[in-house]
Coordinates of C-alpha atoms and ligand atoms in Angstrom, one line a residue:
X1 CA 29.0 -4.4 -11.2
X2 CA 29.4 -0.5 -10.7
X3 CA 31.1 -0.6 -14.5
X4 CA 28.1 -3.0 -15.6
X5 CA 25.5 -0.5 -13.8
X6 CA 27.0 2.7 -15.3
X7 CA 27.3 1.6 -19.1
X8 CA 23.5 -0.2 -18.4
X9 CA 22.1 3.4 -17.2
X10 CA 23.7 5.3 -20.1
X11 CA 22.0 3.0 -22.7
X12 CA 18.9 2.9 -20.7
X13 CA 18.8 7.0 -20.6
X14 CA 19.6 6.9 -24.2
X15 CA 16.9 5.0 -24.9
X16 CA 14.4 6.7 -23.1
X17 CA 15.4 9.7 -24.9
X18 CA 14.7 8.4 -27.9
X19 CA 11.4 6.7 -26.6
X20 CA 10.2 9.7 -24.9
X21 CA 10.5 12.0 -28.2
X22 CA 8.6 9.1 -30.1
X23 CA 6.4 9.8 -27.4
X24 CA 5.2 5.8 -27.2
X25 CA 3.6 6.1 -23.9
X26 CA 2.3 8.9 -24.1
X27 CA -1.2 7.7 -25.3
X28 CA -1.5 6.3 -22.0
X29 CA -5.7 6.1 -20.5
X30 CA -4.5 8.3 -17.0
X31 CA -7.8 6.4 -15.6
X32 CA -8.0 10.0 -13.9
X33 CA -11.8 11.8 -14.0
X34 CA -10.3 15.1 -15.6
X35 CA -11.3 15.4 -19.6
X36 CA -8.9 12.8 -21.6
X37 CA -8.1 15.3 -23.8
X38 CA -7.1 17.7 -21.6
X39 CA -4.9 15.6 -19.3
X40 CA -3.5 14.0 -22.4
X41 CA -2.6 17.1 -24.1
X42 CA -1.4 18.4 -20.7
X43 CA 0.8 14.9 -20.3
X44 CA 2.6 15.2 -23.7
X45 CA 3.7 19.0 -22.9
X46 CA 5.0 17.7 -19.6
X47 CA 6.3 14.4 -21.1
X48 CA 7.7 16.0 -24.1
X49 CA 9.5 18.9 -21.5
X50 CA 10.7 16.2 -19.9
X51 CA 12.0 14.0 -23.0
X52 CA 13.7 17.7 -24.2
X53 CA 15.1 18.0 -20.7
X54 CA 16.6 15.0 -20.7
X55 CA 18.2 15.0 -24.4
X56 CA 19.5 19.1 -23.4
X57 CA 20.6 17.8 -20.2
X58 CA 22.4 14.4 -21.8
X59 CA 24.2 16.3 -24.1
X60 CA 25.5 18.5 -21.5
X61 CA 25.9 14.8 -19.6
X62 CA 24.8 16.2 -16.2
X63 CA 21.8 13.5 -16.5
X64 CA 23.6 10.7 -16.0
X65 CA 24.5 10.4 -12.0
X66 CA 28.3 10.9 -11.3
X67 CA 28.1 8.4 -8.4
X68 CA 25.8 5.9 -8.4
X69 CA 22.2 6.8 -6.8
X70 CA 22.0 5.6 -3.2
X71 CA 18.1 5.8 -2.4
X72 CA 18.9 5.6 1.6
X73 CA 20.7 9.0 1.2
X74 CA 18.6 10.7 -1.7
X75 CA 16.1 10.0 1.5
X76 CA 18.2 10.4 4.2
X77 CA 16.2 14.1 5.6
X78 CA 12.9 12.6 5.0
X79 CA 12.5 8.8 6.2
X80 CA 14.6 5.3 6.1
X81 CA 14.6 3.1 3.2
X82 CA 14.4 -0.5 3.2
X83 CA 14.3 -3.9 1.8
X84 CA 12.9 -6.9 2.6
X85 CA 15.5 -9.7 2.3
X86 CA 15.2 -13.9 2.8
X87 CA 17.6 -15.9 4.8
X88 CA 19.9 -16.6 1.9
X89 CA 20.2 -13.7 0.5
X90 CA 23.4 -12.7 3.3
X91 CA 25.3 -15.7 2.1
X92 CA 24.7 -14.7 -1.7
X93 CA 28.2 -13.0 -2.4
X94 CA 29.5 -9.3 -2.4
X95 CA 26.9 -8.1 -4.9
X96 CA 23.9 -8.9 -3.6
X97 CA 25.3 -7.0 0.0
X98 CA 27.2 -4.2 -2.4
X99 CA 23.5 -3.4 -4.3
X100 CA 22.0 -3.7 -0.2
X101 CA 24.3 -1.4 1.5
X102 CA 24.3 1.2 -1.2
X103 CA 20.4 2.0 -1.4
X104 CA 19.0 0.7 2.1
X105 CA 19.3 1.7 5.9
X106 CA 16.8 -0.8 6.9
X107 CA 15.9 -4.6 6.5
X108 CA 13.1 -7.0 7.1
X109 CA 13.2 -10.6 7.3
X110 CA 11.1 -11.7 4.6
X111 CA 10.1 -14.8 6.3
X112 CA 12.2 -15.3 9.2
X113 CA 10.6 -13.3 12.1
X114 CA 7.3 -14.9 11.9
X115 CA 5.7 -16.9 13.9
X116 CA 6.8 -20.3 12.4
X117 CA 10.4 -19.3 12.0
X118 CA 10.4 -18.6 15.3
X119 CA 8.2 -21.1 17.5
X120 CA 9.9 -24.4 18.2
X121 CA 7.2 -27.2 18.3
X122 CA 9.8 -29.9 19.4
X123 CA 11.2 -27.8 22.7
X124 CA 7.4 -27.2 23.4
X125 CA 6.5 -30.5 23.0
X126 CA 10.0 -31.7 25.1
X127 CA 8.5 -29.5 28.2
X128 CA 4.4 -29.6 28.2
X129 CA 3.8 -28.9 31.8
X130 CA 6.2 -25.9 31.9
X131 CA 5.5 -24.8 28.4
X132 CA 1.4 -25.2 27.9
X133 CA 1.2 -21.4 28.6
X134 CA 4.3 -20.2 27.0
X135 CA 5.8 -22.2 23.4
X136 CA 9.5 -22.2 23.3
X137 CA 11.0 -20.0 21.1
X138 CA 14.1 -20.0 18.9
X139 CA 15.8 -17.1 16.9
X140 CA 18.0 -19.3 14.8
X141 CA 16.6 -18.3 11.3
X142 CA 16.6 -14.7 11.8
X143 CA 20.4 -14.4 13.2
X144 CA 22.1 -13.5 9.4
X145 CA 19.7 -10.7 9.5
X146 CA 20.6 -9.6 12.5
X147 CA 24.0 -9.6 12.3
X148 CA 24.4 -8.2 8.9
X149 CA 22.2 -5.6 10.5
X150 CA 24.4 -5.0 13.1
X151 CA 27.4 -5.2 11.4
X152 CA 26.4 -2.4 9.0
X153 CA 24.3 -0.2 10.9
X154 CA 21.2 -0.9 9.6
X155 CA 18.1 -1.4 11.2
X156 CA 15.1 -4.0 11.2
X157 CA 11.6 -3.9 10.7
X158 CA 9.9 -6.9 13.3
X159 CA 7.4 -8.8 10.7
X160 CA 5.2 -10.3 12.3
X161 CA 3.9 -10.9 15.5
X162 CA 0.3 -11.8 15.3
X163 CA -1.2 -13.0 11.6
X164 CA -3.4 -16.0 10.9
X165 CA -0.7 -17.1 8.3
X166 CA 2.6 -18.8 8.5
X167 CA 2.0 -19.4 12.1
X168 CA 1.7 -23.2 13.2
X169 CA -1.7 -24.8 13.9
X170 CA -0.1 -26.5 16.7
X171 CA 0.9 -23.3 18.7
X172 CA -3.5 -23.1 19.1
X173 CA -3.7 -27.0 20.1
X174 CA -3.6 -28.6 24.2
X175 CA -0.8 -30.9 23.0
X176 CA 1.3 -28.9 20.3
X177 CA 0.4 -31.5 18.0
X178 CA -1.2 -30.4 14.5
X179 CA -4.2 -32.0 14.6
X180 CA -4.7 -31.6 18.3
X181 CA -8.0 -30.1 20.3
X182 CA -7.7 -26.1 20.3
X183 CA -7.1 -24.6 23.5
X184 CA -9.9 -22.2 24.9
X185 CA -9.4 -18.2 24.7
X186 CA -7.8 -17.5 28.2
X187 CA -4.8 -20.3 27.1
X188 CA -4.6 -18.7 24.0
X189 CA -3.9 -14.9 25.5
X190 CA -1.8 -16.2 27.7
X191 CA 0.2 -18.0 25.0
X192 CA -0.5 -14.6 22.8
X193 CA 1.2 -12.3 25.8
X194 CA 4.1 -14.9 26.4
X195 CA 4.9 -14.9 22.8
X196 CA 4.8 -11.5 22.5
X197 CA 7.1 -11.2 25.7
X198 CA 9.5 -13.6 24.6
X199 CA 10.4 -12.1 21.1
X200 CA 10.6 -8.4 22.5
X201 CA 12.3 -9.2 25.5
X202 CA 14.6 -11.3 23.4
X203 CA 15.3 -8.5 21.0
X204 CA 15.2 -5.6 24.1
X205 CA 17.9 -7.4 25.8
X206 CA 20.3 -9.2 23.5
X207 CA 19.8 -6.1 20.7
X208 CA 19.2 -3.1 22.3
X209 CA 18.3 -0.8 19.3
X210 CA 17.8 -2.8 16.2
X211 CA 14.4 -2.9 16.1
X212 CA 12.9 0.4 15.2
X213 CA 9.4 -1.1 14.0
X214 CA 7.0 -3.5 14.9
X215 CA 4.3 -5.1 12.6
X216 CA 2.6 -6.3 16.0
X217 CA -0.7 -7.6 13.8
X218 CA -0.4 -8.6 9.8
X219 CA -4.1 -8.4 7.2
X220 CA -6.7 -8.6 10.8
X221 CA -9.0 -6.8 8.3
X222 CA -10.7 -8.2 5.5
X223 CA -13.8 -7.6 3.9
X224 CA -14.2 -10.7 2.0
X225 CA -13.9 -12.9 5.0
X226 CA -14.3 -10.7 7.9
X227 CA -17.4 -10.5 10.5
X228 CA -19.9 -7.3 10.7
X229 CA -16.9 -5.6 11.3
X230 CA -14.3 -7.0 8.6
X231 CA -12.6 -8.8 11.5
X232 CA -10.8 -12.4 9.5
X233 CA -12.8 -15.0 10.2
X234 CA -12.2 -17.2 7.8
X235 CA -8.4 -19.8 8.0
X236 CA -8.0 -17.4 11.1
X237 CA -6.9 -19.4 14.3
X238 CA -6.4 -16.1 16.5
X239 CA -10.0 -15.8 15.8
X240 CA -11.0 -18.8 16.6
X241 CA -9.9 -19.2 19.8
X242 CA -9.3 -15.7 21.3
X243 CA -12.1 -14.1 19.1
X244 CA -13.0 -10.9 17.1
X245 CA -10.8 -8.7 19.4
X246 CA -7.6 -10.9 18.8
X247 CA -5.7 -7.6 17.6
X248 CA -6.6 -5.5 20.2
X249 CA -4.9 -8.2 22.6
X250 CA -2.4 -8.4 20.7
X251 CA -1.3 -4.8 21.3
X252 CA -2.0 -4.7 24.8
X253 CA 0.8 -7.1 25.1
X254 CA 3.4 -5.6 22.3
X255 CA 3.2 -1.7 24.4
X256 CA 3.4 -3.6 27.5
X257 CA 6.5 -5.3 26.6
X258 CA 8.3 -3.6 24.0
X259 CA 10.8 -0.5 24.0
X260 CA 9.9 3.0 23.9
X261 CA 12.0 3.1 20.3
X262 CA 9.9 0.1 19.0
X263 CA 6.9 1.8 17.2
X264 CA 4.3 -0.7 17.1
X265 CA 2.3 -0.9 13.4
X266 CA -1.1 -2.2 12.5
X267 CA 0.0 -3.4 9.0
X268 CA -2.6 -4.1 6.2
X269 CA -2.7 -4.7 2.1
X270 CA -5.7 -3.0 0.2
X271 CA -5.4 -0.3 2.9
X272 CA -6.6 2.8 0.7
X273 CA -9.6 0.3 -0.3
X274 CA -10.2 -0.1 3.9
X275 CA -9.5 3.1 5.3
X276 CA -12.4 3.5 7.5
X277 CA -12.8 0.1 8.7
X278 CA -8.8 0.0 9.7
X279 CA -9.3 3.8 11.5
X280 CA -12.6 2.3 13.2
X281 CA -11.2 -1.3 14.5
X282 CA -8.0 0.3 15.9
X283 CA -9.7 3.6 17.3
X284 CA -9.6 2.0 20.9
X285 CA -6.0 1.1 20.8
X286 CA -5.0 4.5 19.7
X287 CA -7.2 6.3 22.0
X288 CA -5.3 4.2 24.8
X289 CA -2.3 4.4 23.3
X290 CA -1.3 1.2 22.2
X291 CA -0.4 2.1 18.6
X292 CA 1.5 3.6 16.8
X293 CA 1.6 3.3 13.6
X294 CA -0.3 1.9 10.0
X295 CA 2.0 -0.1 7.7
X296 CA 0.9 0.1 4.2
X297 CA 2.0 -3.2 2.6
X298 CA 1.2 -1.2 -0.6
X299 CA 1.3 -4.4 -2.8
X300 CA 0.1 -2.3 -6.0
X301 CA -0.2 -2.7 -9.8
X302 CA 0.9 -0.2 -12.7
X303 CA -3.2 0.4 -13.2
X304 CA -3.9 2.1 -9.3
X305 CA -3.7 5.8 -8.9
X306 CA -1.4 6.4 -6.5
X307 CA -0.9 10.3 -6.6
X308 CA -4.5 10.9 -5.4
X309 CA -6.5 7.4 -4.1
X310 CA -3.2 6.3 -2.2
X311 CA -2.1 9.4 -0.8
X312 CA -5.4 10.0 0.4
X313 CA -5.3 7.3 2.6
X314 CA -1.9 8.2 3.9
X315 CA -3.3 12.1 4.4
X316 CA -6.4 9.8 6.6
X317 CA -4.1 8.1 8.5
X318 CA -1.8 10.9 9.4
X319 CA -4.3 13.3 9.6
X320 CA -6.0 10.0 12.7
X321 CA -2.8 10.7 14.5
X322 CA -1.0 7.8 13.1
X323 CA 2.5 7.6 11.6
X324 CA 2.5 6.2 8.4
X325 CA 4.9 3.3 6.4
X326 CA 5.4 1.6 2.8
X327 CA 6.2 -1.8 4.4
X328 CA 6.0 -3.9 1.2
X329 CA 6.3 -1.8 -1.7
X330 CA 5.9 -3.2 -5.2
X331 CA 4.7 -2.6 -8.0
X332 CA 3.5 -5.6 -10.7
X333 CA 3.7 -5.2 -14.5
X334 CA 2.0 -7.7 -17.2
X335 CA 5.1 -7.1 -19.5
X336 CA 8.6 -6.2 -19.8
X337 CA 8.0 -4.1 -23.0
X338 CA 10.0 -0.8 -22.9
X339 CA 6.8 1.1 -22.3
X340 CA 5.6 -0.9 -20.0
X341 CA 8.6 -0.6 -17.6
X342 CA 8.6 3.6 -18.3
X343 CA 4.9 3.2 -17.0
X344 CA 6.3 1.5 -13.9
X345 CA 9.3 3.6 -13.7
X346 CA 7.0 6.7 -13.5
X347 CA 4.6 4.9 -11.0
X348 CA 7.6 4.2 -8.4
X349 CA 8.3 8.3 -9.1
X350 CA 5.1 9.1 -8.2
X351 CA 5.2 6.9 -4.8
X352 CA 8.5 8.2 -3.6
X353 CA 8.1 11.7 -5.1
X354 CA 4.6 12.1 -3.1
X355 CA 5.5 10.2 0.1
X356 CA 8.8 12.6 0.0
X357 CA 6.4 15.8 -0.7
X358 CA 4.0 14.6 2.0
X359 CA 6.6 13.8 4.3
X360 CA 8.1 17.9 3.8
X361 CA 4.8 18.8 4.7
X362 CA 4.7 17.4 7.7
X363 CA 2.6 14.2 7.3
X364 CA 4.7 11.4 9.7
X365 CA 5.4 9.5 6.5
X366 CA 8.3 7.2 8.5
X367 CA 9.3 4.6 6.4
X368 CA 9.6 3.0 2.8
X369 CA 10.6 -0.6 2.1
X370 CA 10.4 -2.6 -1.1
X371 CA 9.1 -6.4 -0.8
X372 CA 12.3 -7.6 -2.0
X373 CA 15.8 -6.8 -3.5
X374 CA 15.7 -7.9 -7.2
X375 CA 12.6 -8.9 -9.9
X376 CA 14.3 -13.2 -9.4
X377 CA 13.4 -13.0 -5.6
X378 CA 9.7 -11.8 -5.8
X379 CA 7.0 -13.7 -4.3
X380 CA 5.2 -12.1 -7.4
X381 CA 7.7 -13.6 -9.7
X382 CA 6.0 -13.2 -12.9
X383 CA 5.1 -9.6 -12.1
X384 CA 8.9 -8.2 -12.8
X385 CA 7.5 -5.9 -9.8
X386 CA 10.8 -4.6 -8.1
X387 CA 13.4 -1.9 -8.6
X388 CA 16.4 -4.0 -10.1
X389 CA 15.9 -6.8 -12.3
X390 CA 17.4 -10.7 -11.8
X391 CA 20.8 -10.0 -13.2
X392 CA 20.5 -6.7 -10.4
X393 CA 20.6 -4.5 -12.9
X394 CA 19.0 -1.0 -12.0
X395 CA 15.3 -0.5 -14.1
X396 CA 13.2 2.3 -14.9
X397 CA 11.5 1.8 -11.7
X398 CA 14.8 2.3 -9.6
X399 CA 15.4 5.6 -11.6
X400 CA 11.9 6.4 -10.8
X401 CA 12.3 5.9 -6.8
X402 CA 15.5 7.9 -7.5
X403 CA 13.7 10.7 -9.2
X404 CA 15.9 10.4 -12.0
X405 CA 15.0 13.3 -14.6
X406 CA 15.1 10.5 -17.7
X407 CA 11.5 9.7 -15.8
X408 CA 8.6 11.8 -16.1
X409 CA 7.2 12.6 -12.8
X410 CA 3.5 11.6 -14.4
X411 CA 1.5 8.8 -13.6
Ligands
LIG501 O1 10.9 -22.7 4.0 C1 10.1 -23.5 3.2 C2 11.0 -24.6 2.6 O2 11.6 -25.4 3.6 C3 10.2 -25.5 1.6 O3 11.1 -26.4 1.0 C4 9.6 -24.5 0.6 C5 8.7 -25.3 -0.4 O4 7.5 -25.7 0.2 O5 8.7 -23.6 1.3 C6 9.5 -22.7 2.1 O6 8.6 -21.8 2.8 C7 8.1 -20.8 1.9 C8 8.5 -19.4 2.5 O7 7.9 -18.4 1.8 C9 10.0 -19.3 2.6 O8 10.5 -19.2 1.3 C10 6.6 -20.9 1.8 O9 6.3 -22.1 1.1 C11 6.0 -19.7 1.1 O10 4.6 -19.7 1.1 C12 6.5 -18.4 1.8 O11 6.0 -17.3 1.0 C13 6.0 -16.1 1.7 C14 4.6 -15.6 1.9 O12 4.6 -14.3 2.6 C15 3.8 -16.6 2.7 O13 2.6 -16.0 3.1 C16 6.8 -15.1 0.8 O14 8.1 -15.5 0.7 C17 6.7 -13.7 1.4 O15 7.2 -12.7 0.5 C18 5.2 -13.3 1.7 O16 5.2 -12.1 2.4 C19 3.9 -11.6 2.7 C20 4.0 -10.8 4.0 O17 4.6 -11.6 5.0 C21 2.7 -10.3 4.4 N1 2.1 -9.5 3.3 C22 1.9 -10.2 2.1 C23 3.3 -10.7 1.6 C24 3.1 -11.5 0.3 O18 2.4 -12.6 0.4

């Protein structure tokens, strides 16, 4: 694999050498406000400096990396890097965990903390009278993560505690049957706090500092089926029964229960479209301390700005008091056309090379993880939206988070 990854990454800056002096995607729209002429004779002096960099620079063969990059360590000063993996993944063989281990310092379980990976209907169901306030819980599906965690020195992200999806219908009923009655709002806290209680007690005690993030509520915000206040109505079962201030419950519980090194996140998609409803429906749990941080899923495509509209809303939320993460970077493309993946190649330089530059400045940028290790395990499959492709082979994006020079640091 390091052989295979070395030859691929001297044909690939080859190429984009070659491409950058036939300056193919160059032409790009920027989609900016400045004059098009101006910014696009502006980006072809940069580009082209760039391109001639990179063909001085190859011939002198300092552009291509003596070791391979490791993104955890080109980051290791400014914040951790992570991943997002699924269950199977840590049974997948040595190249899956050589590719893991060599670029990440943190994990999240794709799917395996949440709610219904973790909730156990039949042990509820066994014990009603001792269980109507407090479902069983089970930690089964999440134990590769944590132990390959462990084993390694990494550490995890908690996703999630509190979203309306991928958590049971039958956690909200009298009966813990699917189709059952739904239990009134003072069940529901209580089944809300002992929840809560249960999975960060569980991880407090049995892994005392694994956990170094919290996603205590997932997407509570959203305009298209929200309330006055862009509170999720709509499919939203916390809603439902607890009603509109479901999240603030939520972290009442998480800062009463978790560990001073488990920062508790608010975490969102769309949030530089939402900035001022997410910094007005959390203002009472940050004025009472209850949170502290905003995870930006940043599930983005190769047509948003990210140097200016995206960073802006990090600047907001830093500049609220808030520490800031990427918790489920990507980045979708309509194509796999050379030019295509250079324009998402530049667009994953521009995320790391601002959050980095942001971070140096002082903003608590505190995190960066990528929803997903390889382009074959995307839940946006057909979007080829990830740094390594099926085969794991490295992309133009990858070079891009690794600020390689063979990418131009232009959007
Ligand atoms: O585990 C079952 C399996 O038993 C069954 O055979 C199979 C076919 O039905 O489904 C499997 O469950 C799937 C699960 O992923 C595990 O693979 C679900 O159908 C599928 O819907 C689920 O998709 C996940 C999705 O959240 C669900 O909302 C994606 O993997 C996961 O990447 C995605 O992640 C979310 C974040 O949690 C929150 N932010 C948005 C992000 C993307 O939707």
């Amino acid at each position: 694999m390091r052989r295979k990854w070395k030859s691929c990454l001297f044909l690939m800056m080859l190429c984009l050498v070659l491409a950058g002096c036939a300056g193919q995607d160059m032409q790009e729209s920027t989609g900016q406000t400045q004059d098009t002429d101006t910014v696009t004779e502006s980006r072809i002096t940069q580009e082209t400096e760039t391109a001639e960099e990179s063909t001085q620079a190859m011939s002198e063969g300092s552009d291509i990396p003596e070791q391979e990059y490791s993104l955890a360590e080109i980051y290791e000063d400014n914040f951790p890097v992570g991943v997002a993996l699924p269950g199977w993944i840590f049974q997948a063989g040595a190249e899956y965990e050589e590719l893991i281990l060599a670029n990440f310092n943190s994990i999240t379980c794709e799917n395996e903390m949440k709610p219904d990976a973790i909730l156990d209907r039949e042990a509820s169901r066994a014990d009603l009278e001792n269980t109507y306030r407090r479902a069983a819980v089970k930690f089964d599906a999440c134990m590769p993560a944590v132990e390959f965690a462990k084993e390694h020195g990494l550490k995890i992200r908690l996703h999630t505690l509190v979203w309306h999806s991928q958590t049971p219908r039958w956690f909200f009923t009298e009966d813990y049957t699917d189709d059952g009655e739904l239990v009134d709002r003072e069940v529901m806290l209580a089944r809300m706090e002992n929840y809560i209680a249960d999975v960060l007690t569980y991880f407090k005690e049995n892994h005392p500092g694994l956990i170094y993030a919290v996603d205590v509520v997932n997407e509570a915000f959203d305009s298209g089926t929200g309330d006055e206040n862009e509170v999720r109505m709509t499919d939203n079962l916390w809603y439902e029964t607890v009603g509109a201030d479901y999240y603030y419950q939520a972290f009442v519980f998480a800062r009463n229960y978790a560990s001073p090194d488990m920062k508790l996140f608010y975490n969102d998609y769309g949030c530089m479209y939402k900035t001022d409803r997410i910094l007005k429906n959390l203002a009472q749990a940050k004025e009472e301390g209850l949170i502290d941080g905003i995870g930006m899923q940043s599930h983005l495509s190769v047509n948003e700005d990210i140097q200016y509209k995206f960073m802006f809303a990090v600047r907001a939320f830093c500049d609220a008091g808030y520490e800031v993460q990427a918790t489920e970077l990507d980045i979708g493309i309509e194509d796999t056309e050379d030019t295509t993946l250079m324009r998402q190649g530049r667009k994953y330089r521009s995320f790391f090379g601002n959050m980095k530059k942001l971070q140096e400045e002082g903003y608590a940028i505190t995190g960066i993880t990528v929803w997903g290790l390889h382009d074959g395990a995307s839940w946006r499959g057909d979007e080829w939206p990830l740094l390594f492709d099926a085969d794991l082979n490295p992309k133009k994006a990858y070079l891009g988070a690794a600020l390689d020079p063979s990418i131009p640091a232009v959007e």
